[in-house]
């Protein structure tokens, strides 16, 4: 967790807080966390019903 937080540019405590059930992270924080663990968000079209 410490390494992920460091790579995401936040403190370890901040990472735990952002990912807690009551956390409300900014979108950029989510993107930085995903990048730190090797993931990205890719928008995809929702299939028509």
N, CA and C of each residue as an Amber inpcrd file, in Angstrom:
protein
   147
   0.8230000  -1.1870000   0.0000000   0.0000000   0.0000000   0.0000000
   0.8690000   1.2550000   0.0000000   1.9550000   1.2190000   0.7300000
   2.8220000   2.4010000   0.7980000   3.4090000   2.7220000  -0.5750000
   3.8510000   1.6990000  -1.2970000   4.4280000   1.9240000  -2.6240000
   3.3640000   2.4330000  -3.5960000   2.1650000   1.8750000  -3.5330000
   1.0730000   2.3220000  -4.3990000   0.7350000   3.7700000  -4.1090000
   0.6470000   4.1140000  -2.8400000   0.3460000   5.4940000  -2.4580000
   1.4300000   6.4350000  -2.9710000   2.6820000   6.0400000  -2.8010000
   3.8070000   6.8780000  -3.2480000   3.7270000   7.1070000  -4.7550000
   3.4800000   6.0350000  -5.5150000   3.3910000   6.1560000  -6.9660000
   2.1770000   6.9820000  -7.4010000   1.1120000   6.9480000  -6.6010000
  -0.0990000   7.7100000  -6.9200000   0.0190000   9.1680000  -6.4780000
   1.0620000   9.4770000  -5.7070000   1.2840000  10.8540000  -5.2800000
   0.4550000  11.2750000  -4.0810000   0.0480000  10.2880000  -3.2670000
  -0.6980000  10.6000000  -2.0440000  -0.0690000   9.8440000  -0.8800000
  -0.4860000  10.1790000   0.3260000   0.0380000   9.4780000   1.4930000
  -0.6650000   8.1250000   1.6180000  -0.0460000   7.2360000   2.3720000
  -0.6560000   5.9300000   2.6210000  -2.0050000   6.0970000   3.2990000
  -2.0610000   7.0060000   4.2670000  -3.3140000   7.2690000   4.9650000
  -4.3660000   7.8200000   4.0050000  -3.9180000   8.6830000   3.0860000
  -4.8240000   9.2460000   2.0940000  -5.3820000   8.1740000   1.1690000
  -4.5410000   7.1940000   0.8400000  -4.9780000   6.0890000  -0.0090000
  -6.0530000   5.2720000   0.7010000  -5.8000000   4.9310000   1.9540000
  -6.7960000   4.1860000   2.7290000  -8.1010000   4.9710000   2.8330000
  -8.0010000   6.2600000   3.0840000  -9.1990000   7.0970000   3.2100000
  -9.9630000   7.1570000   1.8860000  -9.2390000   7.3350000   0.7750000
  -9.8820000   7.4330000  -0.5300000 -10.6160000   6.1430000  -0.8870000
 -10.0580000   5.0010000  -0.4900000 -10.6450000   3.7150000  -0.8490000
 -11.5960000   3.1550000   0.2020000 -11.8020000   3.8970000   1.2760000
 -12.7070000   3.4370000   2.3280000 -14.1570000   3.5510000   1.8690000
 -15.0720000   2.8570000   2.5320000 -16.4900000   2.9530000   2.1610000
 -17.0240000   4.3920000   2.1960000 -16.4650000   5.2220000   3.0580000
 -16.9020000   6.6190000   3.1550000 -16.0260000   7.5570000   2.3420000
 -15.0610000   7.0160000   1.6270000 -14.1590000   7.8370000   0.8280000
 -14.8910000   8.4550000  -0.3520000 -14.4120000   9.6130000  -0.7670000
 -14.9930000  10.3050000  -1.9160000 -13.8350000  10.9160000  -2.7170000
 -13.0200000  10.0390000  -3.3470000 -11.8230000  10.5430000  -4.0200000
 -12.1690000  11.3330000  -5.2820000 -11.3240000  12.2820000  -5.5950000
 -11.4510000  13.0120000  -6.8500000 -11.1400000  12.0560000  -7.9920000
 -11.6700000  12.3450000  -9.1660000 -11.4550000  11.4890000 -10.3240000
  -9.9700000  11.3240000 -10.6290000  -9.2030000  12.3970000 -10.5190000
  -7.7690000  12.3240000 -10.7960000  -7.0740000  11.3970000  -9.8020000
  -7.5520000  11.3600000  -8.5640000  -6.9790000  10.4570000  -7.5660000
  -7.2240000   9.0120000  -7.9750000  -8.4310000   8.7110000  -8.4180000
  -8.7550000   7.3590000  -8.8940000  -7.8510000   6.9990000 -10.0710000
  -7.6950000   7.9090000 -11.0170000  -6.8310000   7.6620000 -12.1770000
  -5.3880000   7.4190000 -11.7490000  -4.8980000   8.1960000 -10.8040000
  -3.5170000   8.0320000 -10.3250000  -3.3280000   6.6990000  -9.6110000
  -4.3110000   6.2760000  -8.8290000  -4.2310000   4.9860000  -8.1370000
  -4.2280000   3.8590000  -9.1640000  -5.1240000   3.9360000 -10.1310000
  -5.1710000   2.9060000 -11.1700000  -3.8570000   2.8260000 -11.9350000
  -3.2920000   3.9760000 -12.2840000  -2.0180000   3.9980000 -12.9950000
  -0.9140000   3.3590000 -12.1540000  -0.9270000   3.6440000 -10.8460000
   0.0940000   3.1100000  -9.9430000   0.0470000   1.5850000  -9.8680000
  -1.1450000   0.9970000 -10.0550000  -1.2540000  -0.4650000  -9.9830000
  -1.3300000  -1.1080000 -11.3650000  -1.1040000  -0.2900000 -12.4050000
  -1.0040000  -0.8350000 -13.7470000  -2.3070000  -0.9650000 -14.5130000
  -3.3070000  -0.1740000 -14.1460000  -4.5960000  -0.2170000 -14.8360000
  -4.9460000   1.1580000 -15.3980000  -5.9350000   1.1870000 -16.2620000
  -6.4570000   2.4230000 -16.8000000  -7.9570000   2.2680000 -16.9970000
  -8.6540000   3.3730000 -17.0810000 -10.0810000   3.3560000 -17.3980000
 -10.2320000   3.5710000 -18.8960000 -11.0660000   2.7740000 -19.5040000
 -11.3300000   2.9250000 -20.9260000 -12.8360000   3.0240000 -21.1170000
 -13.3120000   4.1650000 -21.6020000 -14.7530000   4.2780000 -21.8230000
 -15.1970000   3.3400000 -22.9430000 -16.2970000   2.6630000 -22.7130000
 -16.8740000   1.8080000 -23.7370000 -18.3640000   2.0900000 -23.8320000
 -18.8730000   1.9910000 -25.0140000 -20.2780000   2.2550000 -25.2440000
 -21.1090000   1.1550000 -24.6000000 -22.1870000   1.5490000 -23.9620000
 -23.1080000   0.5930000 -23.3630000 -23.9520000  -0.0210000 -24.4760000
 -24.0640000  -1.3150000 -24.4540000 -24.8280000  -2.0090000 -25.4970000
 -26.2860000  -1.5810000 -25.4490000 -26.8930000  -1.4030000 -26.6240000
 -28.3080000  -1.0410000 -26.7230000 -29.1660000  -2.1780000 -26.1950000
 -30.2690000  -1.8110000 -25.5970000 -31.1850000  -2.8400000 -25.0500000
 -32.1990000  -3.2510000 -26.0740000
